[in-house]
Tab-separated table of C-alpha atoms and ligand atoms in Angstrom:
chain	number	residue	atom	x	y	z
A	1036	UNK	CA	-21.553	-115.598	43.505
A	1037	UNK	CA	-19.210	-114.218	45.741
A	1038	UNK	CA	-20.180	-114.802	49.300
A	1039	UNK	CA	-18.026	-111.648	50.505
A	1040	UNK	CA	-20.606	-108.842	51.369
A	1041	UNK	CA	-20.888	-105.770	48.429
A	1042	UNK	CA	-20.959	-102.325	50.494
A	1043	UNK	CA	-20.563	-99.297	48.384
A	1044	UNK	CA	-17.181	-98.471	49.305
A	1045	UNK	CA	-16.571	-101.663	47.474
A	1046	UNK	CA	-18.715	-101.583	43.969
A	1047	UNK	CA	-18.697	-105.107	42.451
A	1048	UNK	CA	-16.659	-105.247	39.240
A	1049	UNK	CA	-18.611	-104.641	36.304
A	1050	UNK	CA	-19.784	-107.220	33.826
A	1051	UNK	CA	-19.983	-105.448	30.917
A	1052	UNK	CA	-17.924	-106.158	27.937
A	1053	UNK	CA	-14.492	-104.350	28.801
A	1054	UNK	CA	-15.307	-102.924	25.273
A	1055	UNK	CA	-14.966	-99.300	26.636
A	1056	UNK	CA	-12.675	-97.204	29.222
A	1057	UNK	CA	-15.362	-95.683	30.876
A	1058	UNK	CA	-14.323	-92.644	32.730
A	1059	UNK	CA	-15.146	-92.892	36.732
A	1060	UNK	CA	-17.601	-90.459	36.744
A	1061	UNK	CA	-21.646	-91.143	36.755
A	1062	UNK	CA	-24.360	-89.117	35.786
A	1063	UNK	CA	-27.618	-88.865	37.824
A	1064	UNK	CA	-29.493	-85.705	35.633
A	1065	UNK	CA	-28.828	-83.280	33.462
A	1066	UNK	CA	-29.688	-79.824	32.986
A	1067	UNK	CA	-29.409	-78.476	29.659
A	1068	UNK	CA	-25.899	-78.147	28.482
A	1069	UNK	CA	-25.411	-79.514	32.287
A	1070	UNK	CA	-24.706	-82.913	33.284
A	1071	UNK	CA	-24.824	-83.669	37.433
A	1072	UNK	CA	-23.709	-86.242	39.450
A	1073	UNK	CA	-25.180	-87.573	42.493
A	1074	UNK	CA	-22.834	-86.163	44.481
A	1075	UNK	CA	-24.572	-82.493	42.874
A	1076	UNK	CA	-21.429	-82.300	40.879
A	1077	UNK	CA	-21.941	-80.005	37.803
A	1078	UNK	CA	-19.893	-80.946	34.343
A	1079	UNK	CA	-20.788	-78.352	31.349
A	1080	UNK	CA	-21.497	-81.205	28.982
A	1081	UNK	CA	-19.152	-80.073	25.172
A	1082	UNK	CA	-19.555	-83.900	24.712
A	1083	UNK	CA	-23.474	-84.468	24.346
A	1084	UNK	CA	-23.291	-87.795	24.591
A	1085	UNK	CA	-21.244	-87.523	21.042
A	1086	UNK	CA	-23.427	-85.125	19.340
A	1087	UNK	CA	-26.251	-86.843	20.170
A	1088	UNK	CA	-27.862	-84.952	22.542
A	1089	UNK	CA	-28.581	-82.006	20.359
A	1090	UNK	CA	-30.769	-80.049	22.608
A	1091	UNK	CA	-29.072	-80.771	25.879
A	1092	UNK	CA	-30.512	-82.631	28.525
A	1093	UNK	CA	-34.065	-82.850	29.717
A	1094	UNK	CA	-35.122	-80.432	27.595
A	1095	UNK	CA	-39.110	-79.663	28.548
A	1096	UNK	CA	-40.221	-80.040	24.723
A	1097	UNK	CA	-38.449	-83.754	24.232
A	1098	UNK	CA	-39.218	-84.525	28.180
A	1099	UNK	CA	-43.078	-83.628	27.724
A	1100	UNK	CA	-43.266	-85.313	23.914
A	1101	UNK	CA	-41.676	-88.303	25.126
A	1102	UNK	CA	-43.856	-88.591	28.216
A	1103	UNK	CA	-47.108	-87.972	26.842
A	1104	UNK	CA	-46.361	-90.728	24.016
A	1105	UNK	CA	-45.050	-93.137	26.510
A	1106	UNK	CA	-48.541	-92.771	28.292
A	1107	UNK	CA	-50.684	-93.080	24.743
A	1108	UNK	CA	-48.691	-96.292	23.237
A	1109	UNK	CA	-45.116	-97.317	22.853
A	1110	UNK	CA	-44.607	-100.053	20.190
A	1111	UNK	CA	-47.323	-101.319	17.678
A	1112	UNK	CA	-44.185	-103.032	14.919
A	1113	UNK	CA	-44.175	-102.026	11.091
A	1114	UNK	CA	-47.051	-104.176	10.773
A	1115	UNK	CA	-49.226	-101.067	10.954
A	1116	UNK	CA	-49.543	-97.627	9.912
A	1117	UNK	CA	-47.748	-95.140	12.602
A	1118	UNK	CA	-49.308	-91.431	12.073
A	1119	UNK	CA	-46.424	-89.867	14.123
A	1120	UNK	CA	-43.769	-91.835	11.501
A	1121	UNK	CA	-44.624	-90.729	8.475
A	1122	UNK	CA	-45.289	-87.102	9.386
A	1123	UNK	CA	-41.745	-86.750	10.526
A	1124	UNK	CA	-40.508	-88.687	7.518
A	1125	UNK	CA	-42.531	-85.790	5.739
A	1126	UNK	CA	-40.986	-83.221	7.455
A	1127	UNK	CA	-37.509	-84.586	6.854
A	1128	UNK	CA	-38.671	-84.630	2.910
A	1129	UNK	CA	-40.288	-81.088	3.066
A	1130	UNK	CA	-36.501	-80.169	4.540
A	1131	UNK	CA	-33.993	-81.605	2.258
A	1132	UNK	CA	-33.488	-83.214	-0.758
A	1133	UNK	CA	-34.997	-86.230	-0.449
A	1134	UNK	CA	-38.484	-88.141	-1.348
A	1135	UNK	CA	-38.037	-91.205	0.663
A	1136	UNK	CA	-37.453	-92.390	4.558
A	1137	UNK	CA	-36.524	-95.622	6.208
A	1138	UNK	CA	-36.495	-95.220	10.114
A	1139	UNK	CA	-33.678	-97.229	12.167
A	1140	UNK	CA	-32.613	-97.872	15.439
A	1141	UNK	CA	-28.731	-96.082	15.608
A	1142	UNK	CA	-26.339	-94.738	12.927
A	1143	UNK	CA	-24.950	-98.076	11.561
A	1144	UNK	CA	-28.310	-99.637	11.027
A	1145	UNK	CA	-29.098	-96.404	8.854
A	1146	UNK	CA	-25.715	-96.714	6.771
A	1147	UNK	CA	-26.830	-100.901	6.708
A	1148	UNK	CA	-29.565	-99.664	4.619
A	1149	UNK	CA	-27.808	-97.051	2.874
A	1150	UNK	CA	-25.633	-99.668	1.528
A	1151	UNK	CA	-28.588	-102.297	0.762
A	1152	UNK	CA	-30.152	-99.453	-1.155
A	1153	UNK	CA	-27.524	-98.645	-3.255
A	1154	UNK	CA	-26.810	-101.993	-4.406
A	1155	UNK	CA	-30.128	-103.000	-5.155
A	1156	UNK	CA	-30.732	-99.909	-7.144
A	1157	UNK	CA	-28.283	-100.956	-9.029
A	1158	UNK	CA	-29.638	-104.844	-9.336
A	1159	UNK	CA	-32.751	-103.950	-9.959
A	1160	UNK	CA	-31.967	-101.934	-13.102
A	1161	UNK	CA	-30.122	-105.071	-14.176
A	1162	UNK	CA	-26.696	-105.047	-12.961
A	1163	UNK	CA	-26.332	-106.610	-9.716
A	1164	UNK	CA	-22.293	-106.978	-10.777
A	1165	UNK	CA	-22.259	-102.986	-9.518
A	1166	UNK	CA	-22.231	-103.937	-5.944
A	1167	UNK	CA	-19.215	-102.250	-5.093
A	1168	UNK	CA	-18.880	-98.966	-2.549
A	1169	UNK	CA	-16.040	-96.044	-2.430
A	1170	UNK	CA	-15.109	-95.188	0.838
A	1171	UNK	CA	-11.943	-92.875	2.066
A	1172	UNK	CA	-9.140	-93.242	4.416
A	1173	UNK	CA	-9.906	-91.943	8.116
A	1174	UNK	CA	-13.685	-92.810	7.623
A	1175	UNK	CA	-16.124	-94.277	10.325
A	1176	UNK	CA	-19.418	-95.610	9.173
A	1177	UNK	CA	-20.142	-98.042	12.188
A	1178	UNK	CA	-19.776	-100.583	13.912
A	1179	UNK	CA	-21.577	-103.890	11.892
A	1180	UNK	CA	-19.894	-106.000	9.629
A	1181	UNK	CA	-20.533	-103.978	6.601
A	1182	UNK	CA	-19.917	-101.371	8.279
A	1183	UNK	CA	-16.479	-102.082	9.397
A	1184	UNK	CA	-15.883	-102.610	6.565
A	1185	UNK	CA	-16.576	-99.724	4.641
A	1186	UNK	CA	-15.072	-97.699	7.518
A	1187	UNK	CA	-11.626	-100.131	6.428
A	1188	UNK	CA	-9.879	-99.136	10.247
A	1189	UNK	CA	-7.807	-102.022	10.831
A	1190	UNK	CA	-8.122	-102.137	14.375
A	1191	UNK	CA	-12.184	-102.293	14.014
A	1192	UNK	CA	-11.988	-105.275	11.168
A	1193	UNK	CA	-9.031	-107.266	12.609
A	1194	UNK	CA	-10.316	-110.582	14.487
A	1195	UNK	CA	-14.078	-110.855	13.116
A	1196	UNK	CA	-13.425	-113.363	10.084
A	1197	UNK	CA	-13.080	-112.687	6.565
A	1198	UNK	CA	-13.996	-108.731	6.026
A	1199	UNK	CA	-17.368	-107.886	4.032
A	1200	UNK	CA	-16.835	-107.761	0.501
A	1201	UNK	CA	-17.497	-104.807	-1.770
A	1202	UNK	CA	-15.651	-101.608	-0.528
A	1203	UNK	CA	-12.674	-100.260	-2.137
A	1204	UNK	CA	-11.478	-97.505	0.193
A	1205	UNK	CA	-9.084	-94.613	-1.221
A	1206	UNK	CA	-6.929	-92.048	0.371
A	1207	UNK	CA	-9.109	-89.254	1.695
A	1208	UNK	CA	-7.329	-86.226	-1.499
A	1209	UNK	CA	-6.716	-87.955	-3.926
A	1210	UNK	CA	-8.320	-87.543	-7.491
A	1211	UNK	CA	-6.380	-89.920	-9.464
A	1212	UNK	CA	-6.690	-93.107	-7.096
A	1213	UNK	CA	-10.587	-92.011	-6.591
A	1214	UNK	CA	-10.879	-92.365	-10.758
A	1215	UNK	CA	-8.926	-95.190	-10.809
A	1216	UNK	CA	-10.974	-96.726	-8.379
A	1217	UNK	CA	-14.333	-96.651	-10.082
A	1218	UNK	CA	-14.847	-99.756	-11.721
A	1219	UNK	CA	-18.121	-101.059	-14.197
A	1220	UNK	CA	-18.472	-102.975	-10.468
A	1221	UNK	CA	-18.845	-99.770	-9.005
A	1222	UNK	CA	-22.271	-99.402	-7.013
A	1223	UNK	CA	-21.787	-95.935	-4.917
A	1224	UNK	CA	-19.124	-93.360	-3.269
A	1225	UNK	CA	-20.084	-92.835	0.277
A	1226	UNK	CA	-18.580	-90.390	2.598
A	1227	UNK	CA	-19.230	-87.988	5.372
A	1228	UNK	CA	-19.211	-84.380	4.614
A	1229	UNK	CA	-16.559	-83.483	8.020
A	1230	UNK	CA	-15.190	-86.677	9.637
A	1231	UNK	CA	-16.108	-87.039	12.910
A	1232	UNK	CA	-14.723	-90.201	14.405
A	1233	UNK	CA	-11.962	-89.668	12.261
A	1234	UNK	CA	-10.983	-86.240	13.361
A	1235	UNK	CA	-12.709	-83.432	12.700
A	1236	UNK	CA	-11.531	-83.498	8.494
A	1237	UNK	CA	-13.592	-81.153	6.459
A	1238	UNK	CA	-14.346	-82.220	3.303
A	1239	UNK	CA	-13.605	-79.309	1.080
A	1240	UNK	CA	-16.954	-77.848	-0.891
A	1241	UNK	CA	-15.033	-78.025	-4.211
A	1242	UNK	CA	-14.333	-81.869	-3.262
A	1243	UNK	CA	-17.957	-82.960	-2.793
A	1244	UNK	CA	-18.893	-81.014	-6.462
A	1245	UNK	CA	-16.092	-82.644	-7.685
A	1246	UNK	CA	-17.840	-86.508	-6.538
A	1247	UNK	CA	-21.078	-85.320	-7.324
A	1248	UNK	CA	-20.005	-84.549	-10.693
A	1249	UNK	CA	-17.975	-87.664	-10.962
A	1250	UNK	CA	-21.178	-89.878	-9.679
A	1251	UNK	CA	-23.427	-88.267	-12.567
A	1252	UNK	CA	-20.849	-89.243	-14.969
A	1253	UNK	CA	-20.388	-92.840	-13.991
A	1254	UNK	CA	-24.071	-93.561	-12.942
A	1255	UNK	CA	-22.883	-94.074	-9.205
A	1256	UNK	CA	-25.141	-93.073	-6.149
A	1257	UNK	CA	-23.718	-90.707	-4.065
A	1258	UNK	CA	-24.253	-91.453	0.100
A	1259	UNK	CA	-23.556	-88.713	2.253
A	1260	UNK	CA	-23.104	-90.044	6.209
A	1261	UNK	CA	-24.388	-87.494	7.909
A	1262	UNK	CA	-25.189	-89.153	11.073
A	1263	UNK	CA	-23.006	-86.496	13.327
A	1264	UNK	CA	-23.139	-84.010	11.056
A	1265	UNK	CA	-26.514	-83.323	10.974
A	1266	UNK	CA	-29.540	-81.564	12.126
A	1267	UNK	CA	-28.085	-78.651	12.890
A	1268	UNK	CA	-24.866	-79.756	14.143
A	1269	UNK	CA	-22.499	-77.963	11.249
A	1270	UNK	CA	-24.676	-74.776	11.622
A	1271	UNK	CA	-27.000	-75.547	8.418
A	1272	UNK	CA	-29.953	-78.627	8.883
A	1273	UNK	CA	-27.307	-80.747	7.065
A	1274	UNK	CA	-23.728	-80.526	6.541
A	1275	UNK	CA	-23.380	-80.830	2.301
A	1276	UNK	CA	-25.566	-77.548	2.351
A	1277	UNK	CA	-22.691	-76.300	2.884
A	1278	UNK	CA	-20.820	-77.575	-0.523
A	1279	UNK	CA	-24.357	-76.796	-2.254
A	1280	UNK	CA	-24.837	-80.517	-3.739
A	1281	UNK	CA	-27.248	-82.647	-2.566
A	1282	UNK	CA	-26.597	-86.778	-2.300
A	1283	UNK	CA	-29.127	-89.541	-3.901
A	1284	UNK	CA	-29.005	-91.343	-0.236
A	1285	UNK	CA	-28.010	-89.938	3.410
A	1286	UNK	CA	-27.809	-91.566	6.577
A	1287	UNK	CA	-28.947	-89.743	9.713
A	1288	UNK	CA	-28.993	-90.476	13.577
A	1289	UNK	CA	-27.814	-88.878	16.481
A	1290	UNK	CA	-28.814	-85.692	16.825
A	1291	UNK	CA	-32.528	-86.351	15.542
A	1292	UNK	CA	-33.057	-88.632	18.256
A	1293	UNK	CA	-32.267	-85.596	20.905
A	1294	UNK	CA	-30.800	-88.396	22.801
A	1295	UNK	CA	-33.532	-91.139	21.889
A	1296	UNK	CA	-31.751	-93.831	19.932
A	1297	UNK	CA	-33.015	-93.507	16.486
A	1298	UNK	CA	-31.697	-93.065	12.928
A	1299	UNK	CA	-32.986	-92.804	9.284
A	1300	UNK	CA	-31.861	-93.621	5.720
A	1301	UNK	CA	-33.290	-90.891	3.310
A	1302	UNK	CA	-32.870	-90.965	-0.366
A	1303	UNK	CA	-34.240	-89.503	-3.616
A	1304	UNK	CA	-37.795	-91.327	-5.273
A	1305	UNK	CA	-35.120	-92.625	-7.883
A	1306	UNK	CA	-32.259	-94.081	-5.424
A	1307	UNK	CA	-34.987	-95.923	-3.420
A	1308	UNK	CA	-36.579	-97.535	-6.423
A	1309	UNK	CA	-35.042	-101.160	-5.510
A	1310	UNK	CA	-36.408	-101.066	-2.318
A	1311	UNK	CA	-39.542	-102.565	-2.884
A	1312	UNK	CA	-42.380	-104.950	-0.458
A	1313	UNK	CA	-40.427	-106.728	1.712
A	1314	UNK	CA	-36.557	-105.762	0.620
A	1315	UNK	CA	-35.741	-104.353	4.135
A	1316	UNK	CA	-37.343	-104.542	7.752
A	1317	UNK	CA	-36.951	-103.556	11.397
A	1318	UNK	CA	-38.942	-104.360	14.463
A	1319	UNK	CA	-38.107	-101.144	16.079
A	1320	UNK	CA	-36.846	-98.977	13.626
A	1321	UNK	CA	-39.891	-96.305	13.535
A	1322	UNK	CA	-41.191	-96.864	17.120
A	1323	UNK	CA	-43.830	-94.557	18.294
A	1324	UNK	CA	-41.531	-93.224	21.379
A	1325	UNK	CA	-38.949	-92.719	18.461
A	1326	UNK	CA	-40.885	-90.560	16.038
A	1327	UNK	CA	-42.631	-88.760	19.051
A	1328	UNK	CA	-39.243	-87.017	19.809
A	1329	UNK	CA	-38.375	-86.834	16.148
A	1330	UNK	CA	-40.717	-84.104	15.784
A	1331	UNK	CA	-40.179	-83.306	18.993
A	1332	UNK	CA	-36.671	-82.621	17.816
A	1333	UNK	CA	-37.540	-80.737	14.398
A	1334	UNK	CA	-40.023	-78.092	16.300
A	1335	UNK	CA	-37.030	-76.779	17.550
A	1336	UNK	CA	-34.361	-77.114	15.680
A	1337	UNK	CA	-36.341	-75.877	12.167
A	1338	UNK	CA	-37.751	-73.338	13.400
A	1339	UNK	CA	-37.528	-69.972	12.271
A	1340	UNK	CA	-33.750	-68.588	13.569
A	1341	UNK	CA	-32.892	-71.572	15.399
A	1342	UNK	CA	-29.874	-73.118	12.947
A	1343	UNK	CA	-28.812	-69.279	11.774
A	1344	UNK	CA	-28.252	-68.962	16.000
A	1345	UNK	CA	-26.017	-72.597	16.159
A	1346	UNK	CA	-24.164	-70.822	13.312
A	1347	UNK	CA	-23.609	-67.856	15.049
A	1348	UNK	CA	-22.635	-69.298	17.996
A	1349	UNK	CA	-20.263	-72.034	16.535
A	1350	UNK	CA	-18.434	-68.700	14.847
A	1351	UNK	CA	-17.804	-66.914	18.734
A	1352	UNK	CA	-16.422	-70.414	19.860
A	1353	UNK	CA	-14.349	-71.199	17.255
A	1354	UNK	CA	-13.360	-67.523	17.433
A	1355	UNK	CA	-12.078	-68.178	21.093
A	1356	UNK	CA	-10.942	-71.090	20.472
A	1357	UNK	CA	-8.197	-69.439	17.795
A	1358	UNK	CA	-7.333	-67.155	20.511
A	1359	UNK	CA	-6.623	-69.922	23.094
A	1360	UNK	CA	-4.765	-71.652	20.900
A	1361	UNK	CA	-2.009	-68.766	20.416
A	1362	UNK	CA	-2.328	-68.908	24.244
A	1363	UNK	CA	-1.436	-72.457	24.116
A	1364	UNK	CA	0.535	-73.179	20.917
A	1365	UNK	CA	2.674	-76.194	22.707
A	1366	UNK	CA	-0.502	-77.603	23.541
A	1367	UNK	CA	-3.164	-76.683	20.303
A	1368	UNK	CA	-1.541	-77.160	16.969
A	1369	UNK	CA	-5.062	-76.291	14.897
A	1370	UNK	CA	-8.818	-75.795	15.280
A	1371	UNK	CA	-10.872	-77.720	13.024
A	1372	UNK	CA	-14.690	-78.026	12.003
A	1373	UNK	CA	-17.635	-76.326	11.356
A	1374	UNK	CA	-20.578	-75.098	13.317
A	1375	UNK	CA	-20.496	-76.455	17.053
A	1376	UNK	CA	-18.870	-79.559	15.511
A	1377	UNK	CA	-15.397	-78.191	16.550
A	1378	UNK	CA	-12.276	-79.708	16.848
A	1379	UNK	CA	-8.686	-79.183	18.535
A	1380	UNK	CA	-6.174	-81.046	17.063
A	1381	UNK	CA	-3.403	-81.495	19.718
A	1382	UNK	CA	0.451	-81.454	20.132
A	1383	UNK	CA	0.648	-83.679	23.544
A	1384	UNK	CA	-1.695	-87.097	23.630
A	1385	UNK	CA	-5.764	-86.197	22.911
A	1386	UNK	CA	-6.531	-88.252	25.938
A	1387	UNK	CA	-4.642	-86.466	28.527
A	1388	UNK	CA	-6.301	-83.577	27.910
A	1389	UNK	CA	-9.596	-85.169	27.611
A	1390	UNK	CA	-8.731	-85.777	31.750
A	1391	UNK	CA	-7.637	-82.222	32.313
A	1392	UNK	CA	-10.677	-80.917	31.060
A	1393	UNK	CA	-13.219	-83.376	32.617
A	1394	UNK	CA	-11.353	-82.721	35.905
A	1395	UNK	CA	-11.768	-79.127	35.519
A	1396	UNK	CA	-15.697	-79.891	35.223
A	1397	UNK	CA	-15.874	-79.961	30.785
A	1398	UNK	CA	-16.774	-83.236	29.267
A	1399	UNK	CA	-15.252	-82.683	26.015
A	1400	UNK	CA	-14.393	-86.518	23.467
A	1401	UNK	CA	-11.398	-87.870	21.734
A	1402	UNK	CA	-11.432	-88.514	18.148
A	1403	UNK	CA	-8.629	-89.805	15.739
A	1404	UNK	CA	-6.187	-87.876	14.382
A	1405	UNK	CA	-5.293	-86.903	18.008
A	1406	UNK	CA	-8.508	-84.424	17.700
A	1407	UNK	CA	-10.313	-83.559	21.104
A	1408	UNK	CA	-13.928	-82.987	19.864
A	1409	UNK	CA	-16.160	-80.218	21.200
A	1410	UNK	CA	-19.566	-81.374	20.188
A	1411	UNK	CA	-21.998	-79.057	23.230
A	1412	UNK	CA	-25.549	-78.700	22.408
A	1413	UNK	CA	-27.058	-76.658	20.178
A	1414	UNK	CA	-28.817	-74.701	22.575
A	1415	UNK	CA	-25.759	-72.987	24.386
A	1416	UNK	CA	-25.070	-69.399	24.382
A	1417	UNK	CA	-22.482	-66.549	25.341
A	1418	UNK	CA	-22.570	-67.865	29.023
A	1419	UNK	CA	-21.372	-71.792	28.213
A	1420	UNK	CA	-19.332	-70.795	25.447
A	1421	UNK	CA	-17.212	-68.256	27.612
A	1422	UNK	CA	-17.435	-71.214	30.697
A	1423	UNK	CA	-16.120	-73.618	28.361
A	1424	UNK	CA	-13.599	-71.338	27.022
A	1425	UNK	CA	-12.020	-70.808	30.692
A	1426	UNK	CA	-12.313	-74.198	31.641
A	1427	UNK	CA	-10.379	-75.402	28.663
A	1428	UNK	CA	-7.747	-72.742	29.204
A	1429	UNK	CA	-6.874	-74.345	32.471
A	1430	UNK	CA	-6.481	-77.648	31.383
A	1431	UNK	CA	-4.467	-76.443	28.873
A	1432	UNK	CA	-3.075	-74.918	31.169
A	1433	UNK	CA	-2.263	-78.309	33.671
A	1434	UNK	CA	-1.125	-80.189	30.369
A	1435	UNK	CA	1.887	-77.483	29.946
A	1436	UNK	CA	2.407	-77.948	33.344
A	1437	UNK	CA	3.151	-81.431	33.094
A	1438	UNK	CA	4.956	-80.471	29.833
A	1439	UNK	CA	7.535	-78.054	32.281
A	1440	UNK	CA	7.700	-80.618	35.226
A	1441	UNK	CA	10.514	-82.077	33.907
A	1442	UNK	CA	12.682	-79.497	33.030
A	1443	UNK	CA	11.848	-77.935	36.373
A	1444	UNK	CA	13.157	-80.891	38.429
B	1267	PLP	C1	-21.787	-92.429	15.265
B	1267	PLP	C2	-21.583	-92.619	13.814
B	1267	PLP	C3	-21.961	-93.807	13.162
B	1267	PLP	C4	-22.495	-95.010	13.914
B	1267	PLP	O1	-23.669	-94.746	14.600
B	1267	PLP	P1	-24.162	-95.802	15.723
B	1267	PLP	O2	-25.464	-95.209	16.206
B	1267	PLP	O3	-23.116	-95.865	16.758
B	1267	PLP	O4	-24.354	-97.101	15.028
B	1267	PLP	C5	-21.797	-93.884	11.794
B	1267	PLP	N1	-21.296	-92.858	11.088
B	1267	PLP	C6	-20.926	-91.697	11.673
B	1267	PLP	C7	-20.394	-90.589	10.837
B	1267	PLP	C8	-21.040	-91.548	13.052
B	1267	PLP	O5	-20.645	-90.417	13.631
C-alpha cells in the first residue's frame, strides 16, 4: 500500500483490467432517458448502456418488480422449480416462434448455448461430424472462446491460444462463397439480423429468405443473434420479423434484462431436441431477481401500441437524422439501421465525435465500421428526439470546426 494519503483531488489509480477506455465521467442516477452525475450533471443517455437499458433508467415498473422480488427471495439455483422463470419463458414462446427457453447470465453465454444446441442436434440424430457453424465477416457474437471465434475479429482471437474449432466465417454478400462453404460437416449458419458491434449493417430481408431457404435445403439450423436487436429495439419484438422468416434457435439479452444482466437461448421443440437431462447448466442463469424484471420488461414493451410507438419514433429520428446529415455532409457520410437502433456512419474518426457529443451532454457509442451508434431507450419521445437532434448538430458542428482550424491558421 502506498503510505501517501488518498484525498479526492487525487483518486487512486484504478485496478481494473485496463481492458476498457472508460470515459471520465460517472454516473450517480438516472432518470429515464437521463443519466446524472453527482455533480447534478444531466447527459440524455442515446447509449443505454448499449441497448441494454431498454426502458431507460429507474423506470417505476422494473424499480418496483425488482424491489419487491429482492424482498421475497433472490437465488434458490436450477435445482428447483422457479414460477416467475417459466412464465416468462412462456411469454417469450406465446411471442415468437419458438417452443423452448434456456435462461443465461449475458449475451455470450446465450450464443454458448446456441452453439451447444446446434451441434448436439445434430449428434444426437447421428452425425456428430456436422459440428461446424457459418458465420460472416464484420460479425460479433461475444466475448468467450467460442465466441471469439465465431465472431473471427482478429484483434479479439489474437493472443488466447489456438482458436475454437468449428466456424468457417464468409464475407458478409456473398452467395457463392456462402454455398461453397456448406460442407456434409456443416452444423448451422448463425448471424445477426443488423450488425451491431459491427456497424450498424442491415441484413437485407431477401438475404435472410435466401439462408432460410438454403438451411431447409441442407438440413442446417438457422441461429439468429438477436441479442441487440431485440425486444423492441428494431421497432418489431424481434428484428427477422422484419425479413418475415423465423430461425430454429435465437439468442437474446440485453434489452430483456431492462438493464438486469440476463439473456436467453430460444429455439423451436425440434432444434432443442439434443438438449436433454443434464446437457447444459447454469447456477445463475434463471435467477429469481432475473425473471422478476423479465416480465417486468415484457408488461411494457408487449403491450398493446408500445413497439408500433418505438417504430414510429425510430422513423422521426432517422428522419432528422437525414436532414442533419445534408447539414453536415463532411462530417455524416450515411445513416444506417432500423428502429431506434440507428447508426451514423462517419467521414472524420467515430471516436472524436463520440467526445463532441458527450461533451455537449449526449452519450451516444462507437461501433466498427467507423459507425457512431444511437441506441436511446425505447421510451423517448418528440422532446429527446428533437434534444438529441440539436445536441448532435453541435458536435457536428465542433468536429467541422476542427476540420477548418487548419486552413484558417
Ligand atoms: C452484446 C452482444 C453480444 C455479447 O453479449 P454479452 O452480454 O456482452 O456477452 C453478442 N452478440 C451481439 C449481437 C451483441 O450485441
Amino acid at each position: 500500500m502506498s503510505s501517501v494519503s488518498q484525498t479526492a483531488a487525487t483518486p487512486s489509480p484504478s485496478v481494473l483490467l485496463p481492458t476498457y477506455a472508460r470515459a471520465p465521467v460517472a454516473f450517480e442516477r438516472g432518470e429515464g432517458a437521463w443519466a446524472i452525475t453527482a455533480d447534478g450533471t444531466r447527459y440524455l443517455d442515446f447509449g443505454a448502456g448499449i441497448a441494454v437499458n431498454a426502458l431507460g433508467h429507474a423506470h417505476p415498473h422494473l424499480v418496483e418488480a425488482l424491489t419487491a422480488q429482492a424482498g421475497r427471495i433472490w437465488h434458490t439455483s436450477n435445482l428447483y422449480t422457479m414460477p416467475e422463470g417459466e412464465r416468462l419463458a412462456r411469454r417469450l414462446c406465446e411471442a415468437t416462434f419458438a417452443d423452448r427457453v434456456f435462461f443465461t447470465n449475458s449475451g455470450a453465454e446465450a450464443n454458448e448455448a446456441a452453439i451447444k444446441m446446434a451441434r448436439k442436434y445434430h449428434a444426437a440424430k447421428g452425425h456428430p461430424e456436422r459440428f461446424r457453424i457459418i458465420t460472416f465477416e464484420g460479425a460479433f457474437h461475444g466475448r468467450t472462446l467460442a465466441t471469439i471465434a465465431a465472431g473471427g475479429q482478429q484483434k479479439y482471437i489474437d493472443g488466447f491460444g489456438p482458436k475454437v474449432e468449428g466456424f468457417d466465417q464468409v464475407p458478409f454478400d456473398d452467395r457463392e462463397a456462402l454455398l461453397a462453404a456448406i460442407t456434409p460437416e456443416t452444423a448451422a449458419l448463425m448471424i445477426e439480423p443488423i450488425q451491431g458491434e459491427g456497424g450498424l449493417r442491415s441484413v437485407p430481408p431477401q438475404m435472410l429468405r435466401e439462408l432460410r431457404a438454403l438451411c431447409d435445403e441442407h438440413g442446417l439450423l438457422l441461429i439468429f443473434d438477436e441479442i441487440q436487436t431485440g425486444v423492441g429495439r428494431t421497432g418489431k419484438f424481434f428484428a427477422h420479423e422484419l425479413a418475415g422468416v423465423t430461425p430454429d434457435i435465437m439468442s437474446i439479452a440485453k434489452g430483456i434484462g431492462g438493464g438486469f444482466p440476463m439473456g436467453a437461448c430460444l429455439a423451436t421443440e425440434e432444434a432443442a431436441a439434443g438438449m436433454t437431462l443434464g446437457s447444459h447448466g447454469t447456477t445463475f442463469g434463471g435467477n429469481p431477481l432475473a425473471m422478476a424484471v423479465g416480465n417486468a420488461v415484457l408488461d411494457v414493451v408487449l403491450a398493446p401500441g408500445f413497439i408500433e410507438t418505438v417504430a414510429q419514433t425510430g422513423l422521426r429520428l432517422r428522419q432528422s437524422l437525414a436532414q442533419l446529415k445534408d447539414q453536415h455532409p463532411e462530417v455524416i457520410a450515411e445513416i444506417r439501421g432500423e428502429g431506434l437502433m440507428l447508426g451514423l456512419k462517419l467521414h472524420t474518426p467515430n471516436m472524436d465525435f463520440v467526445a463532441e457529443a458527450r461533451a455537449q451532454g449526449l452519450l451516444v457509442v462507437g461501433a466498427g465500421d467507423n459507425v457512431v451508434r444511437l441506441l436511446p431507450p425505447l421510451i423517448i419521445g418528440e422532446t429527446e428526439v428533437k434534444e438529441a437532434v440539436a445536441r448532435l448538430d453541435r458536435a457536428a458542428q465542433a468536429v467541422e470546426a476542427t476540420l477548418k482550424r487548419p486552413a484558417a491558421e
